[in-house]
PDB file of C-alpha atoms in Angstrom:
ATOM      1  CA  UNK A  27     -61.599 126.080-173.827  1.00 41.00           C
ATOM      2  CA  UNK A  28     -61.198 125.329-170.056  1.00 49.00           C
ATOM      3  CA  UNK A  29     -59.098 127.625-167.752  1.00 48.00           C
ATOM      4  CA  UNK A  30     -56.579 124.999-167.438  1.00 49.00           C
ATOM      5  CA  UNK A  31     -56.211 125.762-171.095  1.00 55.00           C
ATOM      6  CA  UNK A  32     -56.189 129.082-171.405  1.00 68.00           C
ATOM      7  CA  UNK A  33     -53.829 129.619-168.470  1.00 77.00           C
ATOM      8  CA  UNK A  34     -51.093 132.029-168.871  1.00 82.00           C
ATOM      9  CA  UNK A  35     -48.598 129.710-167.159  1.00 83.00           C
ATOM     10  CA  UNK A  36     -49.397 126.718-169.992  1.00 83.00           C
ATOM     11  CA  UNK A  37     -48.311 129.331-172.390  1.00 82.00           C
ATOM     12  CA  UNK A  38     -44.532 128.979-171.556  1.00 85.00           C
ATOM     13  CA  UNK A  39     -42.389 127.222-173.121  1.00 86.00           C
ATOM     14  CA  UNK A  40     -42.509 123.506-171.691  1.00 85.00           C
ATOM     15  CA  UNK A  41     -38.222 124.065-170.664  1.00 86.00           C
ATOM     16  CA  UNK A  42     -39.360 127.073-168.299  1.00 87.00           C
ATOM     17  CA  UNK A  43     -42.690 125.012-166.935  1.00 88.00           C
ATOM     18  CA  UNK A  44     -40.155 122.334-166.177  1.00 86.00           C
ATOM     19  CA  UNK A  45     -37.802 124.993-164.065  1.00 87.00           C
ATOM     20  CA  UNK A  46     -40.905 126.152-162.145  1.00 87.00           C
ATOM     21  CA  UNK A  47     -41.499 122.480-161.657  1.00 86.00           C
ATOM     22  CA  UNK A  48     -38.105 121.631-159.950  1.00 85.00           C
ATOM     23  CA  UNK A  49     -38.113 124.626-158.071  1.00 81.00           C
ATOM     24  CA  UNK A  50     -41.284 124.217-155.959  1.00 85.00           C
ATOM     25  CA  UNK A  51     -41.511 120.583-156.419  1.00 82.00           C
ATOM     26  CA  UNK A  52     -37.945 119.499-155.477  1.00 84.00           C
ATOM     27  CA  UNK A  53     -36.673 118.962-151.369  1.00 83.00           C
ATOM     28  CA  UNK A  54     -34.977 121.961-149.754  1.00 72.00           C
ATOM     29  CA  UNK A  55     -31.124 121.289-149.466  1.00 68.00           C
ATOM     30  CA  UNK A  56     -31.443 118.002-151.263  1.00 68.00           C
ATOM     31  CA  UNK A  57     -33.262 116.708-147.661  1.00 72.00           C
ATOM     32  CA  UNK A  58     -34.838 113.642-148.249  1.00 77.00           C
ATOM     33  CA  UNK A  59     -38.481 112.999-147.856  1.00 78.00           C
ATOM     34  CA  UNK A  60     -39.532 110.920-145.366  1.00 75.00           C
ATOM     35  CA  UNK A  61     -43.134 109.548-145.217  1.00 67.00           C
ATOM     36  CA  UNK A  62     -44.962 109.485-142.726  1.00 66.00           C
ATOM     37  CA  UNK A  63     -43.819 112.994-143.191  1.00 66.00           C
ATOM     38  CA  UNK A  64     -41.721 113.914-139.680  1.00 61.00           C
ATOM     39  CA  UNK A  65     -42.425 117.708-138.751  1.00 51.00           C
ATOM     40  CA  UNK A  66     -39.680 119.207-140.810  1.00 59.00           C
ATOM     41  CA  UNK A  67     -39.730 121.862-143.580  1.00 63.00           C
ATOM     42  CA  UNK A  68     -38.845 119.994-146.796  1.00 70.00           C
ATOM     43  CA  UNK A  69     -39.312 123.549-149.012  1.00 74.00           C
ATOM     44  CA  UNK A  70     -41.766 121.424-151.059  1.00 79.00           C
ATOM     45  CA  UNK A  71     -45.427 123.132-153.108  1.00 82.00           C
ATOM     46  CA  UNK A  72     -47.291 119.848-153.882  1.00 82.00           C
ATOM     47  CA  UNK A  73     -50.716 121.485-153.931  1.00 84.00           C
ATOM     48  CA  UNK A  74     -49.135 122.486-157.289  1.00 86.00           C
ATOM     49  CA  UNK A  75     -50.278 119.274-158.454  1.00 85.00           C
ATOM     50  CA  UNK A  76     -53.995 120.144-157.755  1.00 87.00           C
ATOM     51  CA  UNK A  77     -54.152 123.056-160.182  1.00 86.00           C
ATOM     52  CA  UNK A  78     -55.177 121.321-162.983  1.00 88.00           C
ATOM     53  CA  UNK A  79     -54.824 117.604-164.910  1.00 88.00           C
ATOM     54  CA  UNK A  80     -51.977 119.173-167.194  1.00 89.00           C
ATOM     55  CA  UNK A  81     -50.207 120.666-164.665  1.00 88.00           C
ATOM     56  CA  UNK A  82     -50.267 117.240-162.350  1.00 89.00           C
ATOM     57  CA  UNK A  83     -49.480 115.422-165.409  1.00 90.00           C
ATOM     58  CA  UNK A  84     -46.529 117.528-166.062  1.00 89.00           C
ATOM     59  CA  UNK A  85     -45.583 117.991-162.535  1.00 89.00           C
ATOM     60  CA  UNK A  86     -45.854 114.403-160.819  1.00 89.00           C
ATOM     61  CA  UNK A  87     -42.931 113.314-162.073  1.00 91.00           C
ATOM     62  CA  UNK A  88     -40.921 115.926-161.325  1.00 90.00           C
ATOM     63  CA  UNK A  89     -41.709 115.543-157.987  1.00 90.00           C
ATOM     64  CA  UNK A  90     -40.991 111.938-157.876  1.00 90.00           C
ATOM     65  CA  UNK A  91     -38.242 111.488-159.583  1.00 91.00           C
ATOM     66  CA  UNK A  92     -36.293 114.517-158.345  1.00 90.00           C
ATOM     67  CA  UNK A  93     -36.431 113.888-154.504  1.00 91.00           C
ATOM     68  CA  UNK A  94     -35.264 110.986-151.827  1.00 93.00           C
ATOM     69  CA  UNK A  95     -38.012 109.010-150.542  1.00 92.00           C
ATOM     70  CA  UNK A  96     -36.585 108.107-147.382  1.00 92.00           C
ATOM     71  CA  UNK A  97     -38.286 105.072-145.315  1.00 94.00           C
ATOM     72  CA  UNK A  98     -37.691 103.827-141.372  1.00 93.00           C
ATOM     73  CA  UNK A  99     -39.824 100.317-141.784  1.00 93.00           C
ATOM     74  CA  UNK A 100     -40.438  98.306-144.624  1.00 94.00           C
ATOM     75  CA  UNK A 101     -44.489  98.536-144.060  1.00 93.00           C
ATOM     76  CA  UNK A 102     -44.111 102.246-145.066  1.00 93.00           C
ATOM     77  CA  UNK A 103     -42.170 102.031-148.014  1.00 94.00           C
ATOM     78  CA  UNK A 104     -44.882  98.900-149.423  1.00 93.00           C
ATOM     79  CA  UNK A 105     -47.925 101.076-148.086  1.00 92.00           C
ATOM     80  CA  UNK A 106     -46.902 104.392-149.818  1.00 91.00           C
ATOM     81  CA  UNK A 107     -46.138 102.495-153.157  1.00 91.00           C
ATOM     82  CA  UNK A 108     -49.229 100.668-152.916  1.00 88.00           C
ATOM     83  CA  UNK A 109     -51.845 102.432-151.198  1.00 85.00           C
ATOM     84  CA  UNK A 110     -51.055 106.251-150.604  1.00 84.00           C
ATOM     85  CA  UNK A 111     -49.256 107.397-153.881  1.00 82.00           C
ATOM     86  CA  UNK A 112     -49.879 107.690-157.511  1.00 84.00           C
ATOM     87  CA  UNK A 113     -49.073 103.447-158.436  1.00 85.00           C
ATOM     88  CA  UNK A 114     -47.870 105.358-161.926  1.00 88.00           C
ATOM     89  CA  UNK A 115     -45.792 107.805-160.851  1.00 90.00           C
ATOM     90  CA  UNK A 116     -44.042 105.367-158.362  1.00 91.00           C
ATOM     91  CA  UNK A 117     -43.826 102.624-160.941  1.00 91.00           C
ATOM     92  CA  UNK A 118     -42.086 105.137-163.204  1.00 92.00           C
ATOM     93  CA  UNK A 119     -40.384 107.888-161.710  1.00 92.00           C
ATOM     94  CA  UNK A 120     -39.118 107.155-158.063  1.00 93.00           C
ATOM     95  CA  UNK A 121     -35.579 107.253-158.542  1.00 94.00           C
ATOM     96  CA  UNK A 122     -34.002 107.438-155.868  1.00 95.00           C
ATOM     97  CA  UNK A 123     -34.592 105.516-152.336  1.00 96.00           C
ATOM     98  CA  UNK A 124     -33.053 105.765-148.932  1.00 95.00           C
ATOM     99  CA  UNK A 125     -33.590 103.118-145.808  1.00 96.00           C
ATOM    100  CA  UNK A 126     -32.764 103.141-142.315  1.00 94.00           C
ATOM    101  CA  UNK A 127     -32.542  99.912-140.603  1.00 96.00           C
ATOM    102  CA  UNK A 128     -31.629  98.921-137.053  1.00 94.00           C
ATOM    103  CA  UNK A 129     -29.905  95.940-136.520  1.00 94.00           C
ATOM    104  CA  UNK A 130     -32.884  94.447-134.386  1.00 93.00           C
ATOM    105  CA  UNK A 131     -35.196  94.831-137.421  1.00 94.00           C
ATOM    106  CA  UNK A 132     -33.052  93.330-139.746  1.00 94.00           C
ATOM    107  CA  UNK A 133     -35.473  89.888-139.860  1.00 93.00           C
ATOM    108  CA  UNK A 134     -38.337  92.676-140.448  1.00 93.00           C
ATOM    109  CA  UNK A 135     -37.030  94.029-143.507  1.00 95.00           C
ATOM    110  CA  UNK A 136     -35.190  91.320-145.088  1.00 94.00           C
ATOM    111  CA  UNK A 137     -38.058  89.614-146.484  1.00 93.00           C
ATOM    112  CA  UNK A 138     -39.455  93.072-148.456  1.00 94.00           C
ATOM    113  CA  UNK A 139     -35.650  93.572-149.281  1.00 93.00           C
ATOM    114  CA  UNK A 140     -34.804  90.304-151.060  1.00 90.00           C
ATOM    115  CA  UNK A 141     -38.385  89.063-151.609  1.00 80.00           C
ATOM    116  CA  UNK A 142     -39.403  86.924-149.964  1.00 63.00           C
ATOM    117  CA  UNK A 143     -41.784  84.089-151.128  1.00 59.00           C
ATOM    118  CA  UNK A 144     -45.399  83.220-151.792  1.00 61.00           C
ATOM    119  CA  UNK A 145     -48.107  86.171-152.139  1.00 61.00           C
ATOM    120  CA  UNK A 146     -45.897  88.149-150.512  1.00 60.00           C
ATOM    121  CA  UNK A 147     -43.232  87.802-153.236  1.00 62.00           C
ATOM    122  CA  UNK A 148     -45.614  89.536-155.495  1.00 66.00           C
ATOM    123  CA  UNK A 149     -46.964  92.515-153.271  1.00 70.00           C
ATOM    124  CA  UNK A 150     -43.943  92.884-150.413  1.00 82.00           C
ATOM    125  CA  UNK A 151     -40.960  93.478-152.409  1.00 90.00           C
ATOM    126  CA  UNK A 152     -38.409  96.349-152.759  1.00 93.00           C
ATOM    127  CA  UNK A 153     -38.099  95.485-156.477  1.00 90.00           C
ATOM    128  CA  UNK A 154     -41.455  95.517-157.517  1.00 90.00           C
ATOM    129  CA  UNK A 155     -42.691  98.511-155.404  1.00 93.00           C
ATOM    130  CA  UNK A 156     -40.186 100.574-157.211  1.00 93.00           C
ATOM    131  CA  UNK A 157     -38.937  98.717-160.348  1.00 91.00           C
ATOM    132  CA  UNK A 158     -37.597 102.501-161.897  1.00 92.00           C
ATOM    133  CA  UNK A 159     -34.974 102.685-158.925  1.00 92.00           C
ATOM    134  CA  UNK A 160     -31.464 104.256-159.733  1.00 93.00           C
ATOM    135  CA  UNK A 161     -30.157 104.856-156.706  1.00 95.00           C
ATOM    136  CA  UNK A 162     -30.844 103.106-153.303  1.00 96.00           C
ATOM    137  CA  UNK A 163     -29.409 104.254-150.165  1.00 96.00           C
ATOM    138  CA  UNK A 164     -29.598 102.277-146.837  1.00 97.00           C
ATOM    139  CA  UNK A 165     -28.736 103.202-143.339  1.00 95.00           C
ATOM    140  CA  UNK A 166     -27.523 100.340-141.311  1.00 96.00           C
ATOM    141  CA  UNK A 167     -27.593 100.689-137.385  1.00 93.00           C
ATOM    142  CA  UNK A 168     -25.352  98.604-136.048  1.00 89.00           C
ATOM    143  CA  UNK A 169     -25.289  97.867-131.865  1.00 82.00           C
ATOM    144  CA  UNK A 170     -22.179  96.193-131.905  1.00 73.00           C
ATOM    145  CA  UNK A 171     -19.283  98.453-131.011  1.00 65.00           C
ATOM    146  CA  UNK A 172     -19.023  99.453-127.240  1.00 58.00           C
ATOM    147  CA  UNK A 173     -16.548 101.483-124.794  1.00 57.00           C
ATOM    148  CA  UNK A 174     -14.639  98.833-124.072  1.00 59.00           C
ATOM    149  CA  UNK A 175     -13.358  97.329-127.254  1.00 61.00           C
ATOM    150  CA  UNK A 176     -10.365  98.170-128.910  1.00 64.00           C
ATOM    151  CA  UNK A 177     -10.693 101.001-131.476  1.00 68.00           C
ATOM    152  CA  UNK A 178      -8.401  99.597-134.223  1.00 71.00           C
ATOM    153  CA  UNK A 179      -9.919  95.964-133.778  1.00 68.00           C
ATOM    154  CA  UNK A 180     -13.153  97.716-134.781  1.00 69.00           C
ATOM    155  CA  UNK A 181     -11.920  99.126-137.514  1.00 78.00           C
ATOM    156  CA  UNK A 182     -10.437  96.108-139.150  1.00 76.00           C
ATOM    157  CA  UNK A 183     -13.667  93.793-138.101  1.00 79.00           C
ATOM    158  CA  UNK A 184     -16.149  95.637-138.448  1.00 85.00           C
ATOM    159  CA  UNK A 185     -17.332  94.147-141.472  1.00 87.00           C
ATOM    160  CA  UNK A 186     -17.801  90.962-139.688  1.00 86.00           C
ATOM    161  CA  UNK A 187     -21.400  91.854-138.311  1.00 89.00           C
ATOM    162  CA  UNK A 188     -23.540  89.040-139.876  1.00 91.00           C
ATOM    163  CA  UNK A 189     -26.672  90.876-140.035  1.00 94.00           C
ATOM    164  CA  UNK A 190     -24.958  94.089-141.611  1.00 94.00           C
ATOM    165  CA  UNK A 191     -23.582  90.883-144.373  1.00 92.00           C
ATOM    166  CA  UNK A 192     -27.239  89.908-144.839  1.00 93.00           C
ATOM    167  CA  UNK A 193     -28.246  92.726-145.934  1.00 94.00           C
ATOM    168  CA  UNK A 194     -25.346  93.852-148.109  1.00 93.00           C
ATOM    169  CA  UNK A 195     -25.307  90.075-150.099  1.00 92.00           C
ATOM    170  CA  UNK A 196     -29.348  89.944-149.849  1.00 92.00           C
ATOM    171  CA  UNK A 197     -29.578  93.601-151.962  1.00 92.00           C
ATOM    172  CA  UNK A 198     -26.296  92.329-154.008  1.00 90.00           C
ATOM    173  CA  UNK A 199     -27.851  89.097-154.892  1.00 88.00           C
ATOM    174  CA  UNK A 200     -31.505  91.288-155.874  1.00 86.00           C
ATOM    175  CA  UNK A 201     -30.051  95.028-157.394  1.00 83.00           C
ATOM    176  CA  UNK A 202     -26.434  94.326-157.369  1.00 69.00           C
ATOM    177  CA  UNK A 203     -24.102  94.870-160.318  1.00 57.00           C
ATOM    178  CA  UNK A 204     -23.027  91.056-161.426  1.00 48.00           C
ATOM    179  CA  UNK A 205     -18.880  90.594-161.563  1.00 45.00           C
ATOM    180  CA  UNK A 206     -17.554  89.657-165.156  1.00 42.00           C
ATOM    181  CA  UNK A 207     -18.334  91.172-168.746  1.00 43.00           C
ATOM    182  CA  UNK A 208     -21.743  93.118-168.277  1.00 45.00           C
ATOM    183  CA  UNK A 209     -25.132  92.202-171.208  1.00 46.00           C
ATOM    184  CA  UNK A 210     -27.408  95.404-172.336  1.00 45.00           C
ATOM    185  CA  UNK A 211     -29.846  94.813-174.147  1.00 46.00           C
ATOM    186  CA  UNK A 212     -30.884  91.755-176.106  1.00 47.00           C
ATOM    187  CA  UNK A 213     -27.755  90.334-175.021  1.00 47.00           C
ATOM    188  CA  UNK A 214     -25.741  92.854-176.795  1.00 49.00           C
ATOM    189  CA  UNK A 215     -22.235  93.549-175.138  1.00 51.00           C
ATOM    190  CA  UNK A 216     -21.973  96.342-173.171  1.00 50.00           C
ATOM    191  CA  UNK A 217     -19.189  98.215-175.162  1.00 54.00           C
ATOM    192  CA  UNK A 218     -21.096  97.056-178.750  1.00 56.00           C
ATOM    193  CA  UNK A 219     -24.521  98.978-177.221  1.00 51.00           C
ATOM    194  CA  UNK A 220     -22.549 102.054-176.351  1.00 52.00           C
ATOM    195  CA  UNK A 221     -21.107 101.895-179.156  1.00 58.00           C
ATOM    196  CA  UNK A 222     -24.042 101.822-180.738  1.00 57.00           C
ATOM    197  CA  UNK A 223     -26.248 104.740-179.064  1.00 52.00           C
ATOM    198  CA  UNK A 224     -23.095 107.062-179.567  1.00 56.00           C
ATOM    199  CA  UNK A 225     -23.534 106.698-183.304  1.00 58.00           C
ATOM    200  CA  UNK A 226     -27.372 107.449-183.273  1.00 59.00           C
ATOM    201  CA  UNK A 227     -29.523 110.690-182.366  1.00 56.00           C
ATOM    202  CA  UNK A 228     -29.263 112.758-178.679  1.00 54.00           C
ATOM    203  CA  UNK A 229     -32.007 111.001-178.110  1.00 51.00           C
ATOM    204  CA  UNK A 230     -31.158 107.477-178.305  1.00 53.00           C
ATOM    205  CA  UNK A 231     -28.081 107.720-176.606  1.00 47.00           C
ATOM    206  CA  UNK A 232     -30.169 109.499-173.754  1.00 50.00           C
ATOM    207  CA  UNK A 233     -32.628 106.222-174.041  1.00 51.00           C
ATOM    208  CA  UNK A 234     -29.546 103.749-174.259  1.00 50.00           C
ATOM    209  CA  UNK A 235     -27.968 104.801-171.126  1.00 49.00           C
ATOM    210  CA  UNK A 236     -31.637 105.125-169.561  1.00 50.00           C
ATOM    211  CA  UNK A 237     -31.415 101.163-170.163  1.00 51.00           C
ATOM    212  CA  UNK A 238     -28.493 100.764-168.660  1.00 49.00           C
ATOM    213  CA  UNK A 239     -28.911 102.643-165.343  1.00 47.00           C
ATOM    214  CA  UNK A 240     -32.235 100.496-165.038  1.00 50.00           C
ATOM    215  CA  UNK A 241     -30.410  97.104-165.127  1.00 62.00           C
ATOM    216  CA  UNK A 242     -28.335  97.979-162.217  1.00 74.00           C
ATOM    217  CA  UNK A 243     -29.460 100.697-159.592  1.00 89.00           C
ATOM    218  CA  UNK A 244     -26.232 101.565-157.453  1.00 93.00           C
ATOM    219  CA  UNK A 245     -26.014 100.488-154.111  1.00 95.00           C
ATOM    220  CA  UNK A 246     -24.736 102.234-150.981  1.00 96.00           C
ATOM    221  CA  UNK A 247     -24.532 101.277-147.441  1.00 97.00           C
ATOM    222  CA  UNK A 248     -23.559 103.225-144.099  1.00 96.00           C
ATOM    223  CA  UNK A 249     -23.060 100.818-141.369  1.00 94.00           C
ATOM    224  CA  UNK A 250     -23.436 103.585-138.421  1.00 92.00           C
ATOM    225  CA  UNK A 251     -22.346 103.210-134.962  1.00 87.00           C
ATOM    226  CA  UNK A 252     -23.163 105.352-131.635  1.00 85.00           C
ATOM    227  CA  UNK A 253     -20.488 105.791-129.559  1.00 83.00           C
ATOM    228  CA  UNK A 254     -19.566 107.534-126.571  1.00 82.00           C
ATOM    229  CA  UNK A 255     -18.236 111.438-126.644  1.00 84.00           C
ATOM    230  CA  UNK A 256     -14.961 110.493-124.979  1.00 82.00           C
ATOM    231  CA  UNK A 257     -14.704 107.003-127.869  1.00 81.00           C
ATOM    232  CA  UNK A 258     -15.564 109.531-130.313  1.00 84.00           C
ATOM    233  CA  UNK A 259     -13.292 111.872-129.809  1.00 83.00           C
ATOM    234  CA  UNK A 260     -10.481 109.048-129.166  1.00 80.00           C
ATOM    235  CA  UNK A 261     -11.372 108.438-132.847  1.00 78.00           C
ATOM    236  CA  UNK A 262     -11.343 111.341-134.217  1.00 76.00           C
ATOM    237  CA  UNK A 263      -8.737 113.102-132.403  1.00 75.00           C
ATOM    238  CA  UNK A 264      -5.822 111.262-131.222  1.00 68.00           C
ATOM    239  CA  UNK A 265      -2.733 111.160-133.445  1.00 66.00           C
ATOM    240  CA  UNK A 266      -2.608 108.747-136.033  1.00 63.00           C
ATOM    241  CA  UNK A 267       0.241 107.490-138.003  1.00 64.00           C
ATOM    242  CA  UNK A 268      -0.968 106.414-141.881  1.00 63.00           C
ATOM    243  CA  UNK A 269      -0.618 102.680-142.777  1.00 65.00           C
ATOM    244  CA  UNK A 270      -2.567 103.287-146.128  1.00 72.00           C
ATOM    245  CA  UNK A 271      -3.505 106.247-148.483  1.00 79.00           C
ATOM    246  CA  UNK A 272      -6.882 107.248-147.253  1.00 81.00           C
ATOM    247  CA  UNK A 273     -10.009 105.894-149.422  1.00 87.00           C
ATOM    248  CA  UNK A 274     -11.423 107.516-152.276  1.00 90.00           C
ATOM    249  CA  UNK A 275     -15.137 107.154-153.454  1.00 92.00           C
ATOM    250  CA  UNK A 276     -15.531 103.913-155.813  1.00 92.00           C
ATOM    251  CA  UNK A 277     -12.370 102.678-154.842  1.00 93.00           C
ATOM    252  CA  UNK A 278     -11.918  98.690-154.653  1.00 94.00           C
ATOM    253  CA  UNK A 279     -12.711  97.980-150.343  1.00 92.00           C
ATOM    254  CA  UNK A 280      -9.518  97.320-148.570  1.00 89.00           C
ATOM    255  CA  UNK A 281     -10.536  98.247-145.083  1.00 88.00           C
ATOM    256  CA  UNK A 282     -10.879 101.284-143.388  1.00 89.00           C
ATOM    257  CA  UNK A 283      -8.960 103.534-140.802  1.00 85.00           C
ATOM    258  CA  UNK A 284      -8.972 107.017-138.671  1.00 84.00           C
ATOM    259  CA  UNK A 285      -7.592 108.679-141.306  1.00 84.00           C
ATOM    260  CA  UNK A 286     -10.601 107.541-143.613  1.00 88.00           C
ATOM    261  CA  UNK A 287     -13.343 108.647-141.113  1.00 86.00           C
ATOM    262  CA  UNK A 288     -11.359 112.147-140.374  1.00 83.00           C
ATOM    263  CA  UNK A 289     -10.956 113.162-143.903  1.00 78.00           C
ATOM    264  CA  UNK A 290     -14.569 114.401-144.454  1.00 79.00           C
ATOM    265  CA  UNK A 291     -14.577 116.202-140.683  1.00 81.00           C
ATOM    266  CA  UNK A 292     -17.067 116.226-138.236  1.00 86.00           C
ATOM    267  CA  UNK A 293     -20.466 117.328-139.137  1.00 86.00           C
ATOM    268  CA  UNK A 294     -23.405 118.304-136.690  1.00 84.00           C
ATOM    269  CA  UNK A 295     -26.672 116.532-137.641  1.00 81.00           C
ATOM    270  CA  UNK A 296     -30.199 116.554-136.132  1.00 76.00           C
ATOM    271  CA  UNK A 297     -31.091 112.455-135.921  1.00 77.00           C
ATOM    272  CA  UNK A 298     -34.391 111.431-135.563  1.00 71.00           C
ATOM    273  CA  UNK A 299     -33.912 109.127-132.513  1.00 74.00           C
ATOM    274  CA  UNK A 300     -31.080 110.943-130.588  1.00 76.00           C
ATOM    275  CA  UNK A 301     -31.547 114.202-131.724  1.00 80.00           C
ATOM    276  CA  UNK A 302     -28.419 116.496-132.139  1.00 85.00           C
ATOM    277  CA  UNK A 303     -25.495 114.415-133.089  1.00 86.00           C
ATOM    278  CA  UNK A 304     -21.651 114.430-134.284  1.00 90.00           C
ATOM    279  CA  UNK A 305     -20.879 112.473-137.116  1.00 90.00           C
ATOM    280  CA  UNK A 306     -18.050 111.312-139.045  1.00 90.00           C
ATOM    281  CA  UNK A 307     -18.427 108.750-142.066  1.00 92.00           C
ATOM    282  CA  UNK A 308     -15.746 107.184-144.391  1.00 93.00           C
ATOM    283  CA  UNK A 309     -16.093 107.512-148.303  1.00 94.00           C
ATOM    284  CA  UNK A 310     -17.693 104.629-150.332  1.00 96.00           C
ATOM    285  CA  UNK A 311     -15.365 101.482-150.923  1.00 95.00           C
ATOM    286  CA  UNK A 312     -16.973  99.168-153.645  1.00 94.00           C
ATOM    287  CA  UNK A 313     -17.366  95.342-152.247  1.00 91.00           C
ATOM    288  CA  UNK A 314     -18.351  93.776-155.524  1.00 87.00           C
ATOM    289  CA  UNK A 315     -20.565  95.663-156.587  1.00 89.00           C
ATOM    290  CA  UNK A 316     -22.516  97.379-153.808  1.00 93.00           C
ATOM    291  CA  UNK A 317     -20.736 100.860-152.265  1.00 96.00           C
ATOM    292  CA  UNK A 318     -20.204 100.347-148.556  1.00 96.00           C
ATOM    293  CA  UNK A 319     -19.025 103.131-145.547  1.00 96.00           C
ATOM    294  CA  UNK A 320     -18.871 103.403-141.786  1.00 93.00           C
ATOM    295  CA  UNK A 321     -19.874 106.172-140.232  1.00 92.00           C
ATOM    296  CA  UNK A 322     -19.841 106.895-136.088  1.00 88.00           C
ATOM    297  CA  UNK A 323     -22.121 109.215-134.333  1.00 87.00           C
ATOM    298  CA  UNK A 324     -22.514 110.978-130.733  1.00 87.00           C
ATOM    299  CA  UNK A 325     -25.015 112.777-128.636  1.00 82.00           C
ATOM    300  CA  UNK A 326     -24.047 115.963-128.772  1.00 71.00           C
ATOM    301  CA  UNK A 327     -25.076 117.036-125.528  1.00 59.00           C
ATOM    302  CA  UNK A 328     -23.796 113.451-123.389  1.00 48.00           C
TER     303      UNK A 328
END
């Protein structure tokens, strides 16, 4: 027998393997993993997967399916999927997908996002670079909102930005969840298929709701805009009286106010392109189907 065989570690029980798995294989502080890989510590062991064919085979999708791939251009995300990473493991286990677009690269990414046509149809598109997707986060930088304009105007427009609406019908109209009674499986109702798998084994049920989650990845998008200190802090400090209970997560969109961007408090982040920042974000509304959010951001230093 090999060493790869006779290896102490392959003689524990596949559950513990799996534990050892998550813990070296999975992002530090549920960061997500941006590639290329910026110079931050992501906590993560993947020379693990070099020990041996079992222990990749075991391990790969753990590590795919357990982190954030996180992507600034939609070159990256199509040249990692097809060129620099395991076509199987992406295919399969990628789970979970997070995009930051500016608003002057929204004509870049659109055509990876929705699909495009032609060749590139087949070989540049979200969809089929990562057809196992459950979850798919996107980033929207918006460049509309300046010193000057009125804060509560904002607020109740500023949904209106038509490249921020292209992307949230474009991913709607390719991932989103479709209004009216939802079909499983061979056109089974929804309730009849549940129904179903809850009467069968652990795992069927486990395999039915697998089927589910693949027919409809959820959606969520945070429109962020940079302001000023002095806006920001008009925002997030003045006085406010409340016109509406404050949003909840999953809640039907009705528009958003200060209250909504207060409640989670102000959070010091490092950004990529303006380094340390304040933030403040609203929670989720759902607009049919996809999960949308503002959030507003400052240089912490200006």
């Amino acid at each position: 027998m090999t060493d790869s065989l006779t290896c102490p570690f392959l003689a524990l029980p596949l559950e513990i393997r799996g534990r050892i798995y998550g813990y070296c294989l999975t992002a530090a502080d549920g960061m997500r993993v941006g590639w290329p890989a910026p110079p931050l510590a992501y906590g993560l062991q993947p020379q693990l997967l070099r020990v041996s064919r079992v222990i990749y085979e075991e391990a790969g999708p753990v590590l795919y399916s357990s982190n954030w791939l996180a992507f600034h251009h939609a070159s990256d995300a199509n040249m990692f999927a097809r060129a620099m990473a395991s076509s199987d493991l992406v295919q399969h286990h990628v789970k979970f997908l997070a995009l930051s677009i500016k608003a002057s690269e929204t004509r870049l990414w659109m055509p990876y996002l929705t699909g495009g046509s032609g060749e590139d149809a087949r070989t540049r598109r979200l969809t089929s670079d990562f057809p196992a997707l459950r979850e798919l986060s996107v980033r929207y930088r918006s460049n509309r909102w300046y010193p000057q304009v009125d804060m509560e105007q904002v607020l109740g427009h500023w949904l209106d930005d038509m490249r921020l609406f292209e992307v949230i019908d474009g991913l709607s109209s390719v991932l989103g969840r479709r209004p009216g009674p939802e079909r499983a499986v061979d056109d089974i109702d929804l309730c009849e298929f549940m129904a179903f798998t809850n009467s069968r084994a652990p795992e069927d049920k486990t395999f039915g709701r697998l089927k589910l989650n693949a027919l409809a990845p959820r959606i969520k998008i945070t429109c962020a805009y940079r302001l000023s200190t002095q806006l920001f802090n008009e925002l997030l400090e003045e006085p406010v009286a409340l016109s509406m209970p404050a949003v909840r997560d999953g809640e039907p969109y009705r528009g958003f106010t200060r209250a909504d961007l207060r409640g989670r408090g102000v959070l010091t982040v490092v950004d990529p392109e303006f380094g340390i920042v304040r933030t403040a974000s609203t929670p989720f509304a759902d607009r049919n189907g996809v999960w949308i959010a503002l959030e507003v951001h400052c240089n912490e230093a200006a």
